[in-house]
CSV table of C-alpha atoms in Angstrom, one decimal:
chain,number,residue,atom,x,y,z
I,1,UNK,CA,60.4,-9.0,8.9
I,2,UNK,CA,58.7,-6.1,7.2
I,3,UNK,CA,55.0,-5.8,7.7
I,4,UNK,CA,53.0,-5.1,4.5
I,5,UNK,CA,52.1,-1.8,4.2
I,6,UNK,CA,48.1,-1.1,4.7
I,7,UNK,CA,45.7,1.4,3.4
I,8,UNK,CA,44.7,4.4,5.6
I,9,UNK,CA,41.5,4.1,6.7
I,10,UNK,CA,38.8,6.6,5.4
I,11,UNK,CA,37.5,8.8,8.3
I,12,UNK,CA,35.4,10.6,6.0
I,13,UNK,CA,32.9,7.5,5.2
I,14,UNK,CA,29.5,8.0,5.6
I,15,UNK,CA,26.3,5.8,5.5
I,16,UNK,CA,24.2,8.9,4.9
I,17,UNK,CA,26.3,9.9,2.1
I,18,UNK,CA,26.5,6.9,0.4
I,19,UNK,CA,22.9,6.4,0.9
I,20,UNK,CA,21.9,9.5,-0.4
I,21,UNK,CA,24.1,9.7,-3.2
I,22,UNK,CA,23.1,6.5,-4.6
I,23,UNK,CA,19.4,8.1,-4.7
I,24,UNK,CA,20.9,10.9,-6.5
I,25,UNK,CA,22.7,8.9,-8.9
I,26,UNK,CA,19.3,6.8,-9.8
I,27,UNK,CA,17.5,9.7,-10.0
I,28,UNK,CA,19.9,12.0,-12.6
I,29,UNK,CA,21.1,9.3,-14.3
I,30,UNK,CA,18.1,6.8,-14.4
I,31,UNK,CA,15.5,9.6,-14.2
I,32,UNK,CA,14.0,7.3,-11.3
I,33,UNK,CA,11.3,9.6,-10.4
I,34,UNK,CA,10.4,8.1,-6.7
I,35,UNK,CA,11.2,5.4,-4.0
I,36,UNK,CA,9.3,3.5,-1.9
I,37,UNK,CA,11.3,2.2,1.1
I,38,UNK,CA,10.2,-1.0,2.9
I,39,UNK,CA,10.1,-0.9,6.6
I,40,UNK,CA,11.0,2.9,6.6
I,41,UNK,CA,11.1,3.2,10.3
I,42,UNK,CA,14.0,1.7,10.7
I,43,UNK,CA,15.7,4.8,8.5
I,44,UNK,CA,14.0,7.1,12.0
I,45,UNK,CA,15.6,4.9,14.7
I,46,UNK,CA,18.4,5.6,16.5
I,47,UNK,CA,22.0,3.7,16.9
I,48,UNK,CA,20.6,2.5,20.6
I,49,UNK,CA,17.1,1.4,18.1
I,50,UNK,CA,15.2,3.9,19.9
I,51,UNK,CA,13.0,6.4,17.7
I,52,UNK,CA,14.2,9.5,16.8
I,53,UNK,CA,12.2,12.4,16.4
I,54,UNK,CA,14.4,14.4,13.8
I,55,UNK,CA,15.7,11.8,12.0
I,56,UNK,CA,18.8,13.3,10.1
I,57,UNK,CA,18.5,10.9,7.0
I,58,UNK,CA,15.2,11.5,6.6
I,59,UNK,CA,15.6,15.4,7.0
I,60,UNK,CA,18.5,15.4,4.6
I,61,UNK,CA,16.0,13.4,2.1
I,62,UNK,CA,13.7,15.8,2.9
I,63,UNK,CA,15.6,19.1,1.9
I,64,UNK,CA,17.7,17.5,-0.8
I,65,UNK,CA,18.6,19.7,-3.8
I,66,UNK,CA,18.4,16.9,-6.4
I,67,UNK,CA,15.9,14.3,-4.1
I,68,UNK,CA,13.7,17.4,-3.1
I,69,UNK,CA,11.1,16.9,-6.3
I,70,UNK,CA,10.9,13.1,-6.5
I,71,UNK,CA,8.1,11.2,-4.8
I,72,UNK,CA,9.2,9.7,-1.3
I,73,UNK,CA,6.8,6.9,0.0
I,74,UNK,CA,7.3,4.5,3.2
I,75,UNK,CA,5.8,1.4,4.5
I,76,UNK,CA,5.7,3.3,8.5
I,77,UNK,CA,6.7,0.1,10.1
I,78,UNK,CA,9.4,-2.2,11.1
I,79,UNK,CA,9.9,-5.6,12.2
I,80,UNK,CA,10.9,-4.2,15.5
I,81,UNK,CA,7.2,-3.2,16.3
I,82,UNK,CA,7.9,0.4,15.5
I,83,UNK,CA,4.2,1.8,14.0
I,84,UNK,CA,4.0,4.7,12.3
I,85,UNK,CA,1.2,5.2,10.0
I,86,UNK,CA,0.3,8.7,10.6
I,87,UNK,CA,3.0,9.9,12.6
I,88,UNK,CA,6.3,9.2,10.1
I,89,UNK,CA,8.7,12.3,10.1
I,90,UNK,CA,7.3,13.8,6.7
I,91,UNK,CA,8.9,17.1,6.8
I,92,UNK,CA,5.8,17.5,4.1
I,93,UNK,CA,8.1,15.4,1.9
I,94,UNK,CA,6.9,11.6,2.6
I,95,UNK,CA,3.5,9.8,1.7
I,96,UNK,CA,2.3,6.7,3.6
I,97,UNK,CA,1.1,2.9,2.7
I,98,UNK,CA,-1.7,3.6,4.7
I,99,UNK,CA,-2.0,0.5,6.7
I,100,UNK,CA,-5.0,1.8,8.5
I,101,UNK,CA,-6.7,2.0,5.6
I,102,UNK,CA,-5.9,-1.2,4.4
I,103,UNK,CA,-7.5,-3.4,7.9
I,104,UNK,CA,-10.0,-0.8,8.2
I,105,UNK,CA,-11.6,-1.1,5.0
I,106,UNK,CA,-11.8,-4.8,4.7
I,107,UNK,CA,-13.0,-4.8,8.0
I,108,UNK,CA,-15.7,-2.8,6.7
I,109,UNK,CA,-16.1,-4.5,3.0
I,110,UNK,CA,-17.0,-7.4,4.8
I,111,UNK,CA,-19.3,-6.3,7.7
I,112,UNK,CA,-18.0,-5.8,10.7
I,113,UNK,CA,-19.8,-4.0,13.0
I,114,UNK,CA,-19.3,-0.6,14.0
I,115,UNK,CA,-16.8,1.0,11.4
I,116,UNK,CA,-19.2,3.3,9.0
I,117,UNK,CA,-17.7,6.7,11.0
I,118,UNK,CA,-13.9,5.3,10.3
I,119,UNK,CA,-15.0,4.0,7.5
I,120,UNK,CA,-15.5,7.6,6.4
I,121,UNK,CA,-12.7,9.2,7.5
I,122,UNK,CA,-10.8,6.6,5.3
I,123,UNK,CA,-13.0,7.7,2.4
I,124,UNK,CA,-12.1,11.1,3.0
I,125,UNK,CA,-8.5,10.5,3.0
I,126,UNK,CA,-7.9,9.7,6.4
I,127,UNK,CA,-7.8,13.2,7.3
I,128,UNK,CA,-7.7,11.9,11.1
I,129,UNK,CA,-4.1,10.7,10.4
I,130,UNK,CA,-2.7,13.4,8.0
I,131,UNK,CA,-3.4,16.6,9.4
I,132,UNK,CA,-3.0,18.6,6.2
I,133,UNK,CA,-1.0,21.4,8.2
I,134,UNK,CA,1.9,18.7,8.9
I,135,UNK,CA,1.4,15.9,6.5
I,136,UNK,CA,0.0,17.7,2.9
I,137,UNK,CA,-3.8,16.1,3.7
I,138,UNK,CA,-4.9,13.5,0.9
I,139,UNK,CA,-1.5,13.5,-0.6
I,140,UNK,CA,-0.1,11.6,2.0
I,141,UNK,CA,-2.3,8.7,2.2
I,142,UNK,CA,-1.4,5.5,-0.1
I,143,UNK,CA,-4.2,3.7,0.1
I,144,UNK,CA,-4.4,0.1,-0.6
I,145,UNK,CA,-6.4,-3.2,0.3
I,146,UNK,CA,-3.8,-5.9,-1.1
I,147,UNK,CA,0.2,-5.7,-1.8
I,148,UNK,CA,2.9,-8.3,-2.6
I,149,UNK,CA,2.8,-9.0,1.1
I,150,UNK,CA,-0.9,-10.9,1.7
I,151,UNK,CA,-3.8,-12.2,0.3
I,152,UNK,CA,-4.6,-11.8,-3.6
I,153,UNK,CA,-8.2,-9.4,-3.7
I,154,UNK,CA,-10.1,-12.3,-5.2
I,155,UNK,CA,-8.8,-14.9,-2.1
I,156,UNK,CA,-9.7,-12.2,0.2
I,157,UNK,CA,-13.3,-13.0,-0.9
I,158,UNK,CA,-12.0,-16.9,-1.2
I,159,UNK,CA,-10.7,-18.2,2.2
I,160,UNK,CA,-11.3,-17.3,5.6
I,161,UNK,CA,-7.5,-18.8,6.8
I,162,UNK,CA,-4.4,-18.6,5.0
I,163,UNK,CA,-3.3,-21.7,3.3
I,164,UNK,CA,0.7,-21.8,3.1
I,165,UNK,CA,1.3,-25.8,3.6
I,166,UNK,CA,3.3,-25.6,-0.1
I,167,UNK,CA,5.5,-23.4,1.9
I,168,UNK,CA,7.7,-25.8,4.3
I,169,UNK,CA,7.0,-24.0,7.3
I,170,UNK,CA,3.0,-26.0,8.0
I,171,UNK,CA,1.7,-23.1,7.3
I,172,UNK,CA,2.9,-21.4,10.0
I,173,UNK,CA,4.5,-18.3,8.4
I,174,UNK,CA,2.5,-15.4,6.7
I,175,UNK,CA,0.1,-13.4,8.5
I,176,UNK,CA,-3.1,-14.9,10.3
I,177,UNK,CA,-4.8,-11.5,10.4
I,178,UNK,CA,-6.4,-11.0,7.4
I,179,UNK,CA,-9.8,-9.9,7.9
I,180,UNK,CA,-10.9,-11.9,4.6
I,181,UNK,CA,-14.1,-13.6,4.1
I,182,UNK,CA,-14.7,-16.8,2.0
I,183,UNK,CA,-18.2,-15.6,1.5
I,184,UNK,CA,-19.6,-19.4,2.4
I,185,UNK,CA,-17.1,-22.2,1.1
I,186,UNK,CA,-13.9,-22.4,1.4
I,187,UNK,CA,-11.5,-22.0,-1.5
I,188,UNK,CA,-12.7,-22.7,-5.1
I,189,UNK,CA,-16.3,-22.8,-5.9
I,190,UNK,CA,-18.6,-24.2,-8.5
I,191,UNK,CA,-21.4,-22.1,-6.8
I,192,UNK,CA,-23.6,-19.8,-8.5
I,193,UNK,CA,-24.2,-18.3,-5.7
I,194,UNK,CA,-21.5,-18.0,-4.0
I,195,UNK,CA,-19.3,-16.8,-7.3
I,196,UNK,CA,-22.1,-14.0,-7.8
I,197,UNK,CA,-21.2,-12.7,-4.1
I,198,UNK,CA,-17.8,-12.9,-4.6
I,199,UNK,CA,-17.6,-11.1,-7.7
I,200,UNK,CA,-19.4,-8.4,-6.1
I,201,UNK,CA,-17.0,-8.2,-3.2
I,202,UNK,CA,-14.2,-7.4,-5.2
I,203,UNK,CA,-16.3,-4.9,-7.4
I,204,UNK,CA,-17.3,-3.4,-3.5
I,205,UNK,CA,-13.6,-2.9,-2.9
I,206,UNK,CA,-12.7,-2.1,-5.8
I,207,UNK,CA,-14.8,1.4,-5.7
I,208,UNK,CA,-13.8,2.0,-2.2
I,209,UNK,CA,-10.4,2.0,-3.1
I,210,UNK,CA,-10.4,3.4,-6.6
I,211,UNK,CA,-13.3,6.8,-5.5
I,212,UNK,CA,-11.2,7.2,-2.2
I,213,UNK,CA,-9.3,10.5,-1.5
I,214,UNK,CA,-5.8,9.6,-1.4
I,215,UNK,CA,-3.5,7.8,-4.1
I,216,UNK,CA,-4.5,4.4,-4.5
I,217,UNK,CA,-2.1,1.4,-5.0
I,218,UNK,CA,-3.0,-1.8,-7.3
I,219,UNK,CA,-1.6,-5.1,-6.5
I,220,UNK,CA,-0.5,-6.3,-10.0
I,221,UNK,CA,-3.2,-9.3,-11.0
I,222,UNK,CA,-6.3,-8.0,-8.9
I,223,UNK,CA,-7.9,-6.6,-11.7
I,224,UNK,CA,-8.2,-9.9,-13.4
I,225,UNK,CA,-8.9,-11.8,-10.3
I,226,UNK,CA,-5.5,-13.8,-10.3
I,227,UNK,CA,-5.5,-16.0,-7.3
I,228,UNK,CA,-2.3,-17.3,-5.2
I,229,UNK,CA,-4.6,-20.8,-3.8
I,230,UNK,CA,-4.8,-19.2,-0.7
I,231,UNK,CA,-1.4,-18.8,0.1
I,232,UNK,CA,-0.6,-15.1,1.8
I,233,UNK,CA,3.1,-15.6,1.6
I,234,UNK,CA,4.4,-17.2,-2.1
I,235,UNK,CA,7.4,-15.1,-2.2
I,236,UNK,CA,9.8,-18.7,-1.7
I,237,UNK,CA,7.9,-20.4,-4.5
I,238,UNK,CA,8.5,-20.8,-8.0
I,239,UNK,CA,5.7,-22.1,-9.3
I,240,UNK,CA,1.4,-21.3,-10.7
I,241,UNK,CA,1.1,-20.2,-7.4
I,242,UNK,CA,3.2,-17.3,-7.5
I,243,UNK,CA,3.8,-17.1,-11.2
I,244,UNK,CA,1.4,-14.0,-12.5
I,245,UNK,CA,-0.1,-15.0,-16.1
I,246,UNK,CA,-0.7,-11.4,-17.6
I,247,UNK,CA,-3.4,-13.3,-20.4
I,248,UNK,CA,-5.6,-14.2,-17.4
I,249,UNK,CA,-7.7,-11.4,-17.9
I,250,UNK,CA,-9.0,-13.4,-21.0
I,251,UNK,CA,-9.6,-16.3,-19.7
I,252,UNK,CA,-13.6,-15.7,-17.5
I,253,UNK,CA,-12.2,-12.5,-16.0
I,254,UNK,CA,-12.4,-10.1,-18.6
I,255,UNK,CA,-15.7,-8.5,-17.1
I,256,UNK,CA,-13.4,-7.7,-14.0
I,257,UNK,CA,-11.0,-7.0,-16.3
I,258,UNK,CA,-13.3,-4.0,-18.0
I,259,UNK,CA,-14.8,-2.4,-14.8
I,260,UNK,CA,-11.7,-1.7,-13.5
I,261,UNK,CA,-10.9,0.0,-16.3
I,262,UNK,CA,-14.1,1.9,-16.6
I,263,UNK,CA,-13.4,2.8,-13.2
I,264,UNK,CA,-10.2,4.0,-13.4
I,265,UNK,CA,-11.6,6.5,-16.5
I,266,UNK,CA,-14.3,7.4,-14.0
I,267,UNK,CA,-11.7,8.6,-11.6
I,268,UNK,CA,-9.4,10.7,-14.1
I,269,UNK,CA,-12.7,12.1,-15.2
I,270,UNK,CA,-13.5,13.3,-12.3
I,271,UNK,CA,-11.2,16.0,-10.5
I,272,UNK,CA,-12.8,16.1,-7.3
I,273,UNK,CA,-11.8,12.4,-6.8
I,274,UNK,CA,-8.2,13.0,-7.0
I,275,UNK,CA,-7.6,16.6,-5.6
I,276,UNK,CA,-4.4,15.9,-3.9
I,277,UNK,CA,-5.9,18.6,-1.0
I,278,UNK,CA,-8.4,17.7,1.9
I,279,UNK,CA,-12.1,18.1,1.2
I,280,UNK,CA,-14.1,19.7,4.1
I,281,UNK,CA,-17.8,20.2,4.7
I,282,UNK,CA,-17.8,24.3,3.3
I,283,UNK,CA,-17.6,25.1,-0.2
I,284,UNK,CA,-13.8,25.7,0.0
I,285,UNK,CA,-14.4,25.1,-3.7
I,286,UNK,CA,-16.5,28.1,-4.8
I,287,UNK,CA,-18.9,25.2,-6.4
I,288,UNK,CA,-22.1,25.7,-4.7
I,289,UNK,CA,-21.9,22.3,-3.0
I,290,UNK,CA,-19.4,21.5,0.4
I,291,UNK,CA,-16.3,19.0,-0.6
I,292,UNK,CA,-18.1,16.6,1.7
I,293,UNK,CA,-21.5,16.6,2.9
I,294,UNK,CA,-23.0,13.3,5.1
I,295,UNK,CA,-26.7,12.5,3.7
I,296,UNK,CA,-27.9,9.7,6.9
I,297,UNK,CA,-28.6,9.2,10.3
C-alpha cells in the first residue's frame, strides 16, 4: 500500500522572521506607529530561559530598516521573575514602563518615610536608571502610577486592600502590594472630609506624574475618577465593575475632569517639562538658570 505523499518540511522557518515581518506589515500597511510588548523580557531570554545579554530579536528590532523609526516600549518584566526596569537591552531603541516610578511615587504620594531623595530622581526622569549615554536619558522613562493591571487612581486613594471577592478566586488573585491609602474609611464615603483629602490625592498625583521628566502614561478613566469597587484585577468580569462609562466625567467629576486638562495644556506649554533630554544642575541650556536646581535642606 502506497503511503500518501507529504509536504517537505520548511527548513527555512523562522520565529524571528515571522515576528518581525508581522511588525513590518502593521507598520507599512497599518501605519502602526509603535508597540508596546507586555512582559518584554521574555523576547531577551534564552532557549535554556536564561537572560541573554545580546538578545538577537531585540537587536534586529533595534537596527530594522522599516522598524528603526517607530516607537518601541516594554513592560521589563516577566512572570518568570526576570526584572528589568533600567537594564532592558535598548540599543537606544526601547523606552520603559517605569515600574520604579510607579511604587516609588505612591509610596511617596502617600507618606512614607524616607523617599524625598528618590523621590527626586523620579522627578528628574529617573536619570539613576537611564544613564542618558546608554538609554537616551528622559526619553526612556514611561512613567505611570496606574495601568490596566491594578488599582483605578481614585481607589488608590479608596481602599487600603484589594477587594476581588466578584472574582471566583476569594480574592486571592491580583496583587496585594499596592501601596494605596484609603485616606480613613474604607471604600465609598459620604465624608466631607474624607472626600476633600481624596480629591486632593489624586490632584497630588496627578502633578507628579503629568510635571515629571519622562513620557507619562494615563490609565483611560482616571481623569474622571472612574472606580473598579476596589477590585485590582477586573479583567474576567463583564460587568459596572469593569465596564468604563466615558460620560462619567459629567456626572460630580467634571472638576477632575477640567484640571487634568488644564494640566495637560500646562505641560505642552511648557518645553522644559517635556525635553525628551536629561536636565542637570548647569545651564546646559544657555537660559541663565541650571535645568535643575534643589531649593531645601
Amino acid at each position: 500500500m502506497r503511503e500518501p505523499s507529504r509536504k517537505p518540511e520548511n527548513t527555512n522557518f523562522s520565529p524571528v522572521k515571522l515576528f518581525l515581518d508581522c511588525l513590518r506589515y502593521w507598520v507599512t500597511d497599518y501605519r502602526v506607529d509603535g508597540f508596546r510588548f507586555d512582559l518584554a523580557s521574555i523576547l531577551g531570554r534564552n532557549e535554556d530561559g536564561s537572560p541573554m545579554s545580546q538578545p538577537p530579536l531585540l537587536q534586529s528590532l533595534a537596527f530594522d530598516p522599516i522598524l528603526g523609526n517607530v516607537k518601541l516600549i516594554a513592560e521589563a518584566w516577566n512572570a518568570g521573575g526576570l526584572y528589568q526596569v533600567g537594564s532592558f537591552p535598548s540599543r537606544r531603541r526601547w523606552a520603559e514602563w517605569n515600574g520604579r516610578y510607579r511604587d516609588d511615587m505612591r509610596r511617596f504620594l502617600k507618606g512614607d518615610d524616607g523617599l524625598h531623595e528618590t523621590a527626586l530622581k523620579r522627578i528628574f526622569g529617573s536619570p539613576d536608571l537611564y544613564n542618558p549615554q546608554y538609554r537616551g536619558g528622559g526619553n526612556a522613562s514611561v512613567n505611570f502610577l496606574t495601568c490596566h493591571d491594578g488599582f483605578t487612581l481614585c481607589d488608590l486613594y479608596s481602599y487600603n486592600q484589594k477587594h476581588n471577592e466578584a472574582n471566583g478566586w476569594n480574592n486571592t488573585d491580583g496583587c496585594d502590594d499596592n501601596h494605596s491609602w484609603n485616606c480613613g474609611e474604607e471604600g465609598k464615603s459620604r465624608k466631607k472630609k474624607i472626600l476633600e483629602l481624596r480629591n486632593r490625592q489624586m490632584k497630588n498625583a496627578w502633578c507628579m506624574l503629568l510635571l515629571s521628566a519622562g513620557t507619562p502614561m494615563i490609565l483611560a478613566g482616571d481623569e474622571f475618577c472612574n472606580s473598579q469597587l476596589g477590585n485590582n484585577n477586573p479583567y474576567c468580569l463583564d460587568n459596572e465593575i469593569s465596564w468604563l462609562d466615558w460620560k462619567g466625567y459629567k456626572s460630580g467629576n467634571s472638576e477632575m475632569f477640567r484640571f487634568v486638562k488644564d494640566l495637560i495644556a500646562f505641560r505642552k506649554k511648557h518645553k522644559i517639562l517635556h525635553m525628551g533630554q536629561e536636565l542637570s544642575m548647569t545651564d546646559s541650556l544657555s537660559c541663565g538658570f541650571p535645568g535643575i536646581s534643589y531649593h531645601s535642606s
